[in-house]
XYZ file of N, CA and C in Angstrom:
381
model
N 18.730 -6.419 4.948
C 18.168 -6.701 3.818
C 16.303 -6.206 4.850
N 15.462 -6.142 3.987
C 13.982 -5.569 4.439
C 13.101 -6.414 3.371
N 11.821 -7.411 4.406
C 11.467 -8.047 3.632
C 10.118 -7.781 3.813
N 9.815 -7.404 2.896
C 7.798 -7.380 2.644
C 7.161 -8.690 3.269
N 5.920 -8.866 3.293
C 5.258 -9.765 2.674
C 3.459 -9.220 3.415
N 2.944 -9.499 2.282
C 1.746 -9.060 2.450
C 0.306 -10.161 2.653
N -0.558 -10.302 2.589
C -1.652 -10.609 3.302
C -3.203 -10.241 2.913
N -4.326 -11.272 2.651
C -5.363 -11.049 3.270
C -5.970 -10.321 2.506
N -5.641 -10.484 0.654
C -5.927 -10.623 -0.099
C -7.259 -11.671 -0.986
N -7.805 -11.340 -2.046
C -9.176 -12.567 -1.515
C -10.034 -12.260 -2.893
N -11.048 -12.851 -3.485
C -12.166 -12.361 -4.291
C -13.190 -11.614 -3.353
N -13.640 -10.748 -3.518
C -14.993 -10.830 -2.663
C -16.176 -9.919 -4.429
N -16.987 -9.269 -4.478
C -18.273 -8.272 -4.614
C -18.062 -7.117 -4.927
N -18.876 -6.342 -5.038
C -18.410 -4.949 -5.549
C -19.090 -4.519 -4.565
N -18.977 -3.516 -3.556
C -19.702 -2.932 -2.412
C -18.903 -3.213 -1.023
N -18.026 -4.882 -1.592
C -17.493 -5.151 -0.200
C -15.918 -4.834 0.166
N -15.193 -5.086 1.409
C -14.717 -4.209 1.998
C -13.179 -6.002 1.691
N -11.997 -4.966 2.137
C -10.618 -6.332 2.478
C -9.917 -5.289 3.361
N -9.182 -6.429 3.873
C -8.202 -5.166 4.952
C -6.698 -5.802 4.146
N -6.337 -5.365 3.809
C -5.032 -6.369 3.718
C -4.029 -6.147 4.722
N -2.777 -6.652 4.905
C -1.655 -6.583 5.078
C 0.123 -6.598 5.065
N 0.303 -5.927 5.570
C 1.706 -6.432 4.914
C 3.569 -6.332 6.318
N 3.806 -7.646 6.494
C 4.339 -8.019 7.629
C 6.243 -7.041 7.112
N 7.252 -6.627 7.421
C 8.510 -5.876 7.716
C 8.610 -6.214 8.791
N 10.142 -6.793 8.008
C 10.778 -7.267 8.582
C 12.227 -5.804 8.970
N 12.001 -4.680 9.784
C 12.345 -3.403 9.366
C 13.021 -3.893 10.789
N 14.749 -3.052 10.930
C 14.742 -2.922 12.595
C 14.555 -1.746 13.556
N 14.231 -0.957 11.673
C 13.819 0.162 12.912
C 12.261 1.256 11.847
N 11.510 0.237 12.112
C 10.470 0.604 11.321
C 9.785 2.483 11.094
N 9.725 3.067 11.690
C 9.999 4.128 11.925
C 10.891 5.381 11.025
N 11.412 4.452 9.907
C 12.870 5.173 9.890
C 12.761 5.085 8.332
N 11.260 4.221 8.420
C 10.700 4.297 6.730
C 8.944 4.710 6.527
N 9.328 5.554 4.999
C 7.768 5.330 4.302
C 7.454 4.268 4.046
N 6.488 3.939 3.948
C 5.851 2.774 3.181
C 4.632 2.765 2.515
N 4.670 2.396 1.453
C 3.650 2.476 0.340
C 2.767 1.106 -0.294
N 1.629 1.383 -0.671
C 1.495 0.275 -1.467
C 1.199 0.413 -2.935
N 0.769 -0.250 -3.782
C 0.942 -0.269 -5.107
C 0.524 -1.561 -5.975
N -0.665 -0.988 -7.145
C -1.176 -2.435 -7.318
C -0.701 -2.446 -8.633
N -1.371 -3.502 -9.278
C -0.881 -3.660 -10.729
C -2.016 -4.932 -11.409
N -3.019 -3.965 -12.139
C -4.034 -5.149 -12.601
C -3.114 -5.222 -14.657
N -3.515 -6.418 -14.866
C -3.260 -7.108 -16.008
C -2.428 -5.863 -17.305
N -1.707 -6.642 -17.786
C -1.682 -5.187 -18.659
C -1.244 -4.696 -18.640
N -1.235 -3.946 -17.329
C -1.456 -2.394 -17.117
C 0.300 -2.016 -15.641
N 0.779 -0.911 -15.946
C 1.952 -0.576 -15.235
C 1.199 -0.978 -13.726
N 2.185 -0.373 -12.686
C 2.217 -0.719 -11.355
C 2.131 0.951 -10.978
N 0.682 1.528 -10.040
C 0.128 2.892 -9.800
C 0.395 2.027 -8.529
N 0.933 3.908 -8.022
C 0.697 4.032 -6.620
C -0.948 4.057 -6.000
N -1.234 3.479 -4.912
C -2.527 3.645 -3.928
C -2.875 4.238 -2.923
N -1.489 3.889 -2.117
C -1.767 4.890 -0.687
C -0.070 5.130 0.203
N 0.375 5.899 0.812
C 1.734 5.971 1.180
C 1.325 6.480 2.811
N 1.871 6.501 3.918
C 1.979 6.650 5.154
C 3.785 7.056 5.327
N 3.885 8.595 6.745
C 5.047 8.254 6.523
C 5.242 7.657 7.701
N 6.572 7.365 8.600
C 7.481 6.489 9.386
C 6.651 6.119 10.499
N 5.421 6.870 10.909
C 5.492 7.614 12.652
C 4.636 7.403 12.340
N 3.731 7.432 10.760
C 2.174 7.310 10.730
C 1.115 8.628 10.861
N 2.032 9.723 10.660
C 0.998 10.863 11.084
C 0.634 11.581 10.078
N 1.464 11.494 9.272
C 0.714 11.677 7.665
C 0.557 10.689 6.478
N -0.428 10.919 5.840
C -1.261 9.631 4.525
C -0.787 10.880 3.388
N -1.456 10.198 2.636
C -1.316 10.287 1.293
C -2.090 9.451 0.162
N -2.878 9.670 -0.681
C -3.514 8.832 -1.060
C -3.978 8.705 -3.263
N -4.003 8.299 -4.021
C -4.103 8.266 -5.394
C -6.020 8.858 -5.542
N -6.369 10.032 -6.590
C -7.218 10.096 -5.833
C -8.143 9.096 -6.234
N -8.354 8.008 -7.462
C -8.895 6.752 -6.937
C -9.499 6.066 -5.789
N -8.918 6.099 -4.774
C -9.266 5.781 -3.878
C -9.769 6.314 -2.238
N -8.808 7.792 -2.965
C -9.452 8.688 -1.485
C -10.787 8.876 -1.390
N -10.944 9.168 0.234
C -12.581 8.286 0.834
C -12.473 6.933 0.453
N -12.127 5.649 0.003
C -12.596 4.603 0.330
C -11.785 3.760 0.886
N -10.543 3.777 0.465
C -9.015 3.122 1.180
C -8.059 4.166 2.235
N -8.225 3.401 3.121
C -6.899 3.677 3.958
C -5.960 3.471 4.261
N -5.088 3.953 4.445
C -3.260 3.195 4.628
C -2.833 3.664 6.513
N -2.477 2.391 6.932
C -2.200 2.714 8.563
C -0.869 1.726 8.930
N -0.539 2.187 10.253
C 0.419 1.371 10.216
C 0.930 0.769 12.162
N 1.025 0.053 12.730
C 1.824 -0.825 13.767
C 3.645 -1.098 13.376
N 3.919 0.111 14.609
C 5.238 0.039 13.974
C 6.337 -1.169 15.338
N 4.386 -1.392 16.645
C 5.340 -1.923 16.842
C 5.726 -3.099 16.738
N 4.160 -3.904 15.786
C 3.882 -4.733 15.298
C 4.921 -5.458 13.614
N 5.570 -4.324 13.463
C 5.563 -4.069 12.268
C 5.288 -4.324 10.991
N 3.418 -3.490 11.511
C 2.758 -4.061 9.898
C 2.258 -2.918 9.409
N 1.847 -3.513 8.503
C 1.326 -1.732 7.621
C 0.057 -2.434 7.247
N -1.359 -1.825 7.338
C -2.168 -2.288 6.393
C -3.354 -0.863 5.236
N -3.689 -2.147 5.031
C -4.442 -1.343 3.739
C -6.364 -1.722 3.926
N -6.821 -0.963 4.295
C -8.612 -0.656 4.643
C -9.008 -1.161 3.130
N -9.370 -1.335 2.349
C -10.498 -1.307 1.058
C -11.830 -1.172 1.228
N -12.558 -0.176 1.263
C -14.487 0.220 1.342
C -14.556 0.409 -0.180
N -16.056 0.633 -0.450
C -16.837 0.076 -1.360
C -15.694 -0.531 -2.401
N -15.262 -1.923 -3.017
C -14.807 -1.874 -3.956
C -15.251 -2.219 -5.050
N -14.572 -2.166 -5.725
C -15.491 -1.764 -7.434
C -14.511 -2.832 -8.538
N -15.656 -3.361 -9.270
C -13.963 -4.304 -9.769
C -12.974 -3.135 -10.587
N -12.840 -2.148 -10.731
C -12.326 -1.317 -11.001
C -10.463 -1.896 -9.909
N -10.477 -2.186 -9.087
C -10.018 -1.895 -8.296
C -9.090 -3.414 -8.285
N -8.993 -4.236 -8.556
C -9.272 -5.453 -8.560
C -7.760 -5.408 -9.628
N -6.701 -6.527 -9.030
C -5.131 -6.311 -9.228
C -4.917 -6.616 -8.515
N -3.511 -7.181 -8.812
C -2.072 -7.699 -7.990
C -1.306 -6.226 -6.417
N -1.729 -6.131 -5.081
C -2.033 -5.208 -4.453
C 0.028 -5.726 -4.016
N 0.311 -4.844 -3.855
C 2.661 -4.688 -3.671
C 2.091 -3.667 -2.153
N 3.002 -3.980 -1.356
C 3.187 -3.097 -0.426
C 4.744 -2.895 -0.381
N 4.957 -1.403 -0.566
C 6.831 -1.394 -0.143
C 7.344 -0.429 0.531
N 8.673 -0.011 0.814
C 9.176 0.482 1.523
C 10.221 1.362 0.934
N 11.072 2.502 1.959
C 11.677 3.431 1.352
C 12.335 4.317 2.450
N 13.542 4.064 2.442
C 14.130 5.396 3.884
C 13.022 6.791 3.549
N 13.013 6.841 4.799
C 11.663 8.527 5.272
C 11.930 9.232 4.151
N 11.879 9.820 3.529
C 12.132 11.532 2.619
C 10.872 11.820 2.753
N 10.710 13.075 3.166
C 9.047 14.109 2.625
C 9.403 15.398 2.211
N 8.726 15.315 1.636
C 7.281 15.447 1.927
C 6.787 14.288 1.307
N 6.055 13.087 1.627
C 5.583 12.118 1.198
C 4.838 12.247 -0.348
N 4.257 13.406 -0.533
C 3.498 13.588 -1.862
C 4.601 13.238 -3.006
N 5.631 14.026 -2.174
C 6.830 13.309 -3.958
C 7.202 11.767 -4.443
N 6.704 11.143 -3.513
C 6.917 10.209 -3.966
C 6.100 8.489 -4.089
N 5.914 9.057 -5.319
C 4.165 7.911 -5.588
C 4.889 7.270 -7.368
N 5.623 7.243 -6.817
C 6.307 6.369 -8.141
C 7.086 5.294 -7.327
N 6.768 3.839 -8.838
C 7.445 2.910 -7.957
C 8.976 2.629 -7.945
N 9.500 3.722 -9.220
C 11.062 3.448 -8.414
C 11.881 4.212 -8.138
N 10.343 4.805 -7.074
C 10.918 5.789 -5.562
C 11.446 4.645 -4.346
N 10.868 3.834 -4.764
C 10.274 2.593 -3.479
C 11.788 1.832 -3.517
N 13.002 0.895 -2.653
C 13.463 0.327 -3.013
C 13.198 -1.576 -2.199
N 12.075 -1.389 -1.401
C 11.959 -2.785 -0.827
C 10.252 -3.373 -1.958
N 10.328 -4.311 -2.083
C 8.995 -4.851 -1.989
C 8.389 -5.801 -1.404
N 7.504 -6.486 -1.846
C 6.304 -7.826 -1.202
C 6.235 -8.451 -2.600
N 6.102 -9.356 -2.516
C 5.697 -10.068 -3.417
C 3.931 -10.246 -4.427
N 3.612 -9.238 -2.816
C 2.196 -9.175 -4.006
C 1.400 -9.536 -3.349
N -0.146 -9.639 -3.407
C -1.428 -10.352 -2.896
C -2.681 -9.464 -3.650
N -2.872 -10.937 -4.303
C -4.092 -10.440 -5.460
C -5.589 -10.290 -4.868
N -6.009 -9.488 -5.560
C -7.472 -8.692 -5.074
C -8.474 -9.079 -5.788
N -9.610 -9.769 -6.385
C -10.637 -9.412 -8.018
C -11.634 -9.424 -6.862
N -12.476 -8.178 -7.110
C -13.268 -8.215 -7.264
C -14.659 -8.493 -9.260
N -15.902 -8.523 -8.260
C -16.620 -8.925 -9.203
C -17.873 -7.968 -8.942
N -18.437 -8.082 -10.474
C -19.384 -7.663 -10.164
C -20.935 -7.776 -10.280
């Protein structure tokens, strides 16, 4: 059973940066594509970013492109989301997700595509 644990959320001001981390319990991390999703109050869970098992390819939602960067360290079984130039619209609970790797990753941007989820970490951006 895969377990995912997010950390790094918090309360920041508009324009600030945050780095989210996700610790995974994979035995073979390179076999899993990893994603970040977010859910604001009263809204659906939305795709943010995904990365292939070897970290060679990434794909972003238009709303975060150029501001957020997803990365991974398979040796440490960690996935990261560097978030820059945060705005109040980025306020949400951020979730780490994993799925057995399938390509192309651009096809897998729905939350229903992912089998494993963390508990989420709250990010609040004040204006």
